[in-house]
mmCIF file of C-alpha atoms in Angstrom:
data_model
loop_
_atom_site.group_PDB
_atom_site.id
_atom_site.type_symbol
_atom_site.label_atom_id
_atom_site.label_comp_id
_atom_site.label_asym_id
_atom_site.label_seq_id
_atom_site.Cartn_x
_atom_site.Cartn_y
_atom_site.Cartn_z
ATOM 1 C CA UNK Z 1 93.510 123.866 87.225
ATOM 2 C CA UNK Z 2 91.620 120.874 88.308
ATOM 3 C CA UNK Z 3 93.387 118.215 90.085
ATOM 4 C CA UNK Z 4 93.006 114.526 89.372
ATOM 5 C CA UNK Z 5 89.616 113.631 89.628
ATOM 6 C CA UNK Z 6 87.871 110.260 90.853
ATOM 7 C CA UNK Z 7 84.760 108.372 90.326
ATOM 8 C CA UNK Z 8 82.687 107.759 92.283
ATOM 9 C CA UNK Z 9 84.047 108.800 95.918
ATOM 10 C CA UNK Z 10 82.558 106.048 97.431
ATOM 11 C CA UNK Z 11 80.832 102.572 95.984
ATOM 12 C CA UNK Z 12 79.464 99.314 97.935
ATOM 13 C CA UNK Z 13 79.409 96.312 96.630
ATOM 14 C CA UNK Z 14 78.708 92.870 97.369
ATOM 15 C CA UNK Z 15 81.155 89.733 97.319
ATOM 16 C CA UNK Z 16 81.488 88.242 94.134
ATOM 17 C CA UNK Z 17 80.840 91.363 91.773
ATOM 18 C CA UNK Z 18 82.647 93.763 89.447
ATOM 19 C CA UNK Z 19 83.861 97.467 90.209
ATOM 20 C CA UNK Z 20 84.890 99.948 87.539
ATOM 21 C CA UNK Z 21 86.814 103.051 89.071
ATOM 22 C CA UNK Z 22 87.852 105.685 86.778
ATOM 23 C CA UNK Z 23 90.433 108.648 86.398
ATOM 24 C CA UNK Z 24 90.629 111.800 84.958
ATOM 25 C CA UNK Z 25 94.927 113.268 85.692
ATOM 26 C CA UNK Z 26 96.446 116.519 85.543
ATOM 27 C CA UNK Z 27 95.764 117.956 82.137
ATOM 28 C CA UNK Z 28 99.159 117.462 80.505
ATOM 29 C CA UNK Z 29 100.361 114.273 82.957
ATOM 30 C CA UNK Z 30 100.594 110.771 80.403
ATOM 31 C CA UNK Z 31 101.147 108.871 83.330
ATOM 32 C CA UNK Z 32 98.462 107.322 85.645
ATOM 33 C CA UNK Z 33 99.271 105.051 88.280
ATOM 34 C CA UNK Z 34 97.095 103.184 90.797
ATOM 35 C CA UNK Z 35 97.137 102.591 94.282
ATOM 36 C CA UNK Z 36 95.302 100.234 97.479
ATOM 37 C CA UNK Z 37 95.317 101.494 100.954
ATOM 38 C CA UNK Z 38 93.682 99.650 103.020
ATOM 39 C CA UNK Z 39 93.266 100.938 106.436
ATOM 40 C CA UNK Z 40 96.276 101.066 109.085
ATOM 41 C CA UNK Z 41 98.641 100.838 106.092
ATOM 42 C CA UNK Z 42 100.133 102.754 103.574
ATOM 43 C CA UNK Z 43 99.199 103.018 99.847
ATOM 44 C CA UNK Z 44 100.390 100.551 97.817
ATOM 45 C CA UNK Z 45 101.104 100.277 94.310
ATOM 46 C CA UNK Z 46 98.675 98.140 91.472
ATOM 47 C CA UNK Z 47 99.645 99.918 88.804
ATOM 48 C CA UNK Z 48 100.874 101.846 86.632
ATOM 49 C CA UNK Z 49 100.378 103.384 82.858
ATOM 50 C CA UNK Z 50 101.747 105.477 80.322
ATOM 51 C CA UNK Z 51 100.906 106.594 76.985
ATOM 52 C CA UNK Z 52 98.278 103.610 77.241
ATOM 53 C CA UNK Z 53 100.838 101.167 78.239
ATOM 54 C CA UNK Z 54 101.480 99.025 81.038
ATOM 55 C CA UNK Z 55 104.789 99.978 82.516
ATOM 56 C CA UNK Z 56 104.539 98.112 86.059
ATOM 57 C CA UNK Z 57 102.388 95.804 88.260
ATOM 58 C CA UNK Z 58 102.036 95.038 91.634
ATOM 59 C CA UNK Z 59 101.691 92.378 93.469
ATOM 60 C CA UNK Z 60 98.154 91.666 92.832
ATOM 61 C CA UNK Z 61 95.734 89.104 91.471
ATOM 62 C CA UNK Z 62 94.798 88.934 87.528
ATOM 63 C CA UNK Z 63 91.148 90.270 89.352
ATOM 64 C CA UNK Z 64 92.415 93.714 88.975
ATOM 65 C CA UNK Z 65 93.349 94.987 85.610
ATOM 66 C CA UNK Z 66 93.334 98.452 84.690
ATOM 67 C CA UNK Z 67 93.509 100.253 80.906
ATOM 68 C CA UNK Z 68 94.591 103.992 79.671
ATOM 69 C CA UNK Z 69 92.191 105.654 76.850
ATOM 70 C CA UNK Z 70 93.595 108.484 74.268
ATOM 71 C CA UNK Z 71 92.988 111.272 76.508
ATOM 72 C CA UNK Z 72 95.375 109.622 79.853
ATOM 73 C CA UNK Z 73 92.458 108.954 81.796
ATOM 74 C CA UNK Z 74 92.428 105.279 83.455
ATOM 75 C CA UNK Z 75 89.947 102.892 84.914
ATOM 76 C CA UNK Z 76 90.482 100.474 87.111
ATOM 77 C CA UNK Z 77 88.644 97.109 87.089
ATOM 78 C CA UNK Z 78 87.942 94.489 89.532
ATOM 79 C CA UNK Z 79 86.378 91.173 89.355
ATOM 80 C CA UNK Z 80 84.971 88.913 91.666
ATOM 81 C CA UNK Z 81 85.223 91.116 94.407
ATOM 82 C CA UNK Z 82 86.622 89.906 97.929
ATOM 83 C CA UNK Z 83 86.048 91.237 101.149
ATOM 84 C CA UNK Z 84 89.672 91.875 101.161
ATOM 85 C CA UNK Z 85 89.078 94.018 98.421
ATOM 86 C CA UNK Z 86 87.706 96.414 100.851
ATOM 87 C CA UNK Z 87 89.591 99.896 100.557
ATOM 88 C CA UNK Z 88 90.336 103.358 99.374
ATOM 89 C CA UNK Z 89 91.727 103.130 95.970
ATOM 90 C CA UNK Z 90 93.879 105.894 94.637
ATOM 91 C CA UNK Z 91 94.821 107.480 91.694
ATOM 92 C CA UNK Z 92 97.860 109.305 90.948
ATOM 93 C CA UNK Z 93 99.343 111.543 87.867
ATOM 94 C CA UNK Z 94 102.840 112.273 86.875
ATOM 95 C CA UNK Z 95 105.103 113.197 83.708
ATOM 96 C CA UNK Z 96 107.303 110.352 83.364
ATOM 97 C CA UNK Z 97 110.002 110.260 85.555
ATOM 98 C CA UNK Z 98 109.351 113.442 87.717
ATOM 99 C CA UNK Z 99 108.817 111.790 91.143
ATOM 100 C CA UNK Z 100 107.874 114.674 92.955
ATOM 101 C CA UNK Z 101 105.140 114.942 90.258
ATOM 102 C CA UNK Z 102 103.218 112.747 91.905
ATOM 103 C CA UNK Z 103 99.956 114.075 92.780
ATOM 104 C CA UNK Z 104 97.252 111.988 94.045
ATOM 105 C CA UNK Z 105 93.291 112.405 93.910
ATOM 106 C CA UNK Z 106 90.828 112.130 96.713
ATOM 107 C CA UNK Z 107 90.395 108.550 96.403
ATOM 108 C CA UNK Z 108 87.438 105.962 95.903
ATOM 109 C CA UNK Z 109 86.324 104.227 99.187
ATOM 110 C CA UNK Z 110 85.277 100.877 97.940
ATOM 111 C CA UNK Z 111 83.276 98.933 100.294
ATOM 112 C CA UNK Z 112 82.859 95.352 99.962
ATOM 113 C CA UNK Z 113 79.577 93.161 101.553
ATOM 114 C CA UNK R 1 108.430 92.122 102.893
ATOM 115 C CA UNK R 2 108.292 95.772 104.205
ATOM 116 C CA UNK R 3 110.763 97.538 102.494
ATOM 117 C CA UNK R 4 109.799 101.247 103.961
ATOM 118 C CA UNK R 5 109.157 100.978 107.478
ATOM 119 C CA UNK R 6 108.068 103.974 110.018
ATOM 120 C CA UNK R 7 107.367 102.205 113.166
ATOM 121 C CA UNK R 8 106.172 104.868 115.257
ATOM 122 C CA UNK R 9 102.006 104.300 114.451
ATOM 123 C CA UNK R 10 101.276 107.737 116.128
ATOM 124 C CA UNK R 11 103.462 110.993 117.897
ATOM 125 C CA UNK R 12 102.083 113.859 119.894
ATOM 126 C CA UNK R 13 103.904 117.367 120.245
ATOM 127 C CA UNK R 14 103.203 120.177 122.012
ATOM 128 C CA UNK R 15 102.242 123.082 119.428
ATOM 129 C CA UNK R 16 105.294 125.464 118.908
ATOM 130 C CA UNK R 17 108.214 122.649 119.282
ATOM 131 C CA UNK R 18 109.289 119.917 116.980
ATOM 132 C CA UNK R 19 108.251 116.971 115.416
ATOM 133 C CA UNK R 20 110.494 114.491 114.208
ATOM 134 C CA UNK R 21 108.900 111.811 112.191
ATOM 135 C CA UNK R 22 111.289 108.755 111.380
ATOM 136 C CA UNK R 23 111.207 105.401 108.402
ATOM 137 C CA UNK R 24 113.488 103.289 107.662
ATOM 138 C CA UNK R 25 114.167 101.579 104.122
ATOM 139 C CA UNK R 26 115.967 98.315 103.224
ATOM 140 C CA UNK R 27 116.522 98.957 99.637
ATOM 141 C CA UNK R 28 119.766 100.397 98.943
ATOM 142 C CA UNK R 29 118.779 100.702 95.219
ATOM 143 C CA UNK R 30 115.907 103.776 96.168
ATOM 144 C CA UNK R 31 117.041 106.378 94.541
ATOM 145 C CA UNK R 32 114.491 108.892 95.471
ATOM 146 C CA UNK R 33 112.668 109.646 98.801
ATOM 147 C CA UNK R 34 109.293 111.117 99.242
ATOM 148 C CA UNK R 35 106.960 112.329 102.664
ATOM 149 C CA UNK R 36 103.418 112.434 101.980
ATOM 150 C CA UNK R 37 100.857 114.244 104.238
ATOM 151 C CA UNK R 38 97.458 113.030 104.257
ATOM 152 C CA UNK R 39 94.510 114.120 106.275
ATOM 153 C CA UNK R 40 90.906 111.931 106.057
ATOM 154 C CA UNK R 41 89.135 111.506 103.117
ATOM 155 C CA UNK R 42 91.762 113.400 101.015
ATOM 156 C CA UNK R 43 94.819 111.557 99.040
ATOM 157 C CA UNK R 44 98.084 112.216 100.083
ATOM 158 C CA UNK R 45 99.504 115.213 99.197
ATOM 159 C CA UNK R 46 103.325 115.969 98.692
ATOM 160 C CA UNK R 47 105.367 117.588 101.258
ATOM 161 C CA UNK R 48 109.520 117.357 100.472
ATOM 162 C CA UNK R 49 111.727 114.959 98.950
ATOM 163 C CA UNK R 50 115.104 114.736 98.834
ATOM 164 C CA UNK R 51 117.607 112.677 96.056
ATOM 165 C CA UNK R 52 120.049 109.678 97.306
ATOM 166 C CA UNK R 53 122.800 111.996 96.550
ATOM 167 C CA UNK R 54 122.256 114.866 98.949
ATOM 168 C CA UNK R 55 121.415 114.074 103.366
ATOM 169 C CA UNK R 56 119.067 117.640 103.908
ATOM 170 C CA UNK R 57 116.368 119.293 101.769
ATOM 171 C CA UNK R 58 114.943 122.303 103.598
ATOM 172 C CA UNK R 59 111.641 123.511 103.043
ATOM 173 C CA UNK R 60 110.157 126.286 105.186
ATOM 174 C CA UNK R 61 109.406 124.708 108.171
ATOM 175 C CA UNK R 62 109.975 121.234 106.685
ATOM 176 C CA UNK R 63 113.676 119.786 106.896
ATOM 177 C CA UNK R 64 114.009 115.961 105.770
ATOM 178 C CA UNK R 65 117.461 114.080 106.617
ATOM 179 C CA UNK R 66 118.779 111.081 105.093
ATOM 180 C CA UNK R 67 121.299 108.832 106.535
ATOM 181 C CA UNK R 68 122.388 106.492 103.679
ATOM 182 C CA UNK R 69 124.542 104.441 105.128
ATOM 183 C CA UNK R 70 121.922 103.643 108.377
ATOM 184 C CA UNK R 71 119.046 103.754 105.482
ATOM 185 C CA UNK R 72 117.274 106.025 107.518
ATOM 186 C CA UNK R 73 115.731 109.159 106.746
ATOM 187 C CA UNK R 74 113.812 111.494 109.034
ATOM 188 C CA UNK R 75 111.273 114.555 108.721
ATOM 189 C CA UNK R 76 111.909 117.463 111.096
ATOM 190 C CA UNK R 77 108.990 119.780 111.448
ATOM 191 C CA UNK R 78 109.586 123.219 113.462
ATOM 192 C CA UNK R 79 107.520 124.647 114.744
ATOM 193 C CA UNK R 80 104.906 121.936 114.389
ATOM 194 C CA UNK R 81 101.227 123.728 114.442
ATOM 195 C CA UNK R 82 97.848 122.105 115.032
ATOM 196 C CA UNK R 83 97.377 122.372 111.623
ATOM 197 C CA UNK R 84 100.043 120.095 110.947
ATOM 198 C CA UNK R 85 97.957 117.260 112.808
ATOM 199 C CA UNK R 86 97.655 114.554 109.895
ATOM 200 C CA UNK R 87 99.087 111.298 108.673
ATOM 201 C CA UNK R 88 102.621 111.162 107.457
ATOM 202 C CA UNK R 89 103.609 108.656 104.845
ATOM 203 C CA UNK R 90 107.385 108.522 104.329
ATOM 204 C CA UNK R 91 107.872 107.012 100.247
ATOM 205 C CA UNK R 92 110.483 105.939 98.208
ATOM 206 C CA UNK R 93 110.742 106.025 94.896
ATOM 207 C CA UNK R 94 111.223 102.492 92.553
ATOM 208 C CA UNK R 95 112.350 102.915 88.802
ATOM 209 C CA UNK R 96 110.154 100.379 86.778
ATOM 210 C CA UNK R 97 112.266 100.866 83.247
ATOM 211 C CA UNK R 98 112.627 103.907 81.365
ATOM 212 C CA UNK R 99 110.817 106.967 82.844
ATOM 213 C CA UNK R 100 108.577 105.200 84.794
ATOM 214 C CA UNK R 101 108.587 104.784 88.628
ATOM 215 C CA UNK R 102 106.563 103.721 91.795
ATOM 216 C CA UNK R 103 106.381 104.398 94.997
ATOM 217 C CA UNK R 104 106.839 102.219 98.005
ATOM 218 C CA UNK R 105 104.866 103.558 100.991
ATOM 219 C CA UNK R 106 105.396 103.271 104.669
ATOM 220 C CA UNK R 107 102.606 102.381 107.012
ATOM 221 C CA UNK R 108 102.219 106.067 108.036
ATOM 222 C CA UNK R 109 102.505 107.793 111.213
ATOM 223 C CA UNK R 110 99.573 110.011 112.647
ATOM 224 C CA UNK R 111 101.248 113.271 114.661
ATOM 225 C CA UNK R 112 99.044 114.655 116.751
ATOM 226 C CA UNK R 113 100.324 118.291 117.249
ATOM 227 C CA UNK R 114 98.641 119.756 120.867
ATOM 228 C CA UNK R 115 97.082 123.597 120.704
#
């Protein structure tokens, strides 16, 4: 069974521009949730969706904003990219509720210039 | 505002004996607790949890303790093996409404487990 997929694994981009990062979860996991870690700390949560809805937010700007398509798999979009921005992004799949569900893909390093 | 906190950035054990890996949370509404193993370039991957309702969950080599009333929990490894050598994410586990959650993550600690 394939695990949750990212793309890509790693993407540079300069200050100012957009990044798309997408998902692909568990086959049979509704929920996809979305995480920063930026290095020295611990991931930390953006956001999460199920069944296409927004269910939480983090604390971040109105720069990020992510969406859920038919089939459960997620993008992630940021605009006007920051140095700051500068991370590994991770996604993670669950079934609702099951906490120790959570299983987390490789990650996309972002790179901001 | 840290609400998980592992302040020990980095622990080295001798191969064979145990590691002990320790957060702290301030929450006293986390109703689930999580440790997370992750090695470079990989996402973290699950290790043991363990419900607000019990204080040990045992698994293989893996014990993890909580101490509700100290909000402490702690991850017992034994015996520890180089393999083990990773970061260590301690997590807890935030109910957004309904049957939705998120995690809150410590800062990690790297063990360092000596051959």
């Amino acid at each position: 069974d394939a695990g949750v997929t990212q793309s890509p694994t790693h993407l540079i981009k300069t200050r100012g521009q957009h990044v798309t990062l997408r998902c692909s979860p568990i086959s049979g996991h509704k929920s996809v949730s979305w995480y920063q870690q930026v290095l020295g700390q611990g991931p930390q949560f953006i956001f999460q969706y199920y069944e296409k809805e927004e269910r939480g937010r983090g604390n971040f700007p109105d720069r990020f904003s992510a969406r859920q398509f038919p089939n459960y798999s997620s993008e992630l979009n940021v605009n006007a990219l920051l140095l700051g921005d500068s991370a590994l992004y991770l996604c993670a799949s669950s079934l609702p509720g099951v906490t120790y569900g959570y299983t987390f893909g490789s990650g996309t390093r972002l790179t901001v210039v | 505002d840290q609400q998980v906190k592992q302040n020990s950035p980095s622990l080295s054990v001798q191969e064979g004996r145990i590691s002990i890996l320790n957060c702290d949370y301030t929450n006293s509404m986390f109703d689930y607790f999580l440790w997370y193993k992750k090695y470079p370039a990989e996402g973290p991957t699950f290790l043991i949890s363990i419900s607000s309702i019990k204080d040990k969950n045992e698994d293989g080599r893996f014990t993890v303790f909580l101490n509700k009333s100290a909000k402490h929990l702690s991850l017992h490894i034994v015996p520890s093996q180089p393999g083990d050598s990773a970061v260590y994410f301690c997590a807890a586990s935030d109910a957004l409404g309904g049957a939705t959650n998120k995690l809150i993550f410590g800062t990690g600690t790297l063990l360092a487990v000596q051959p």
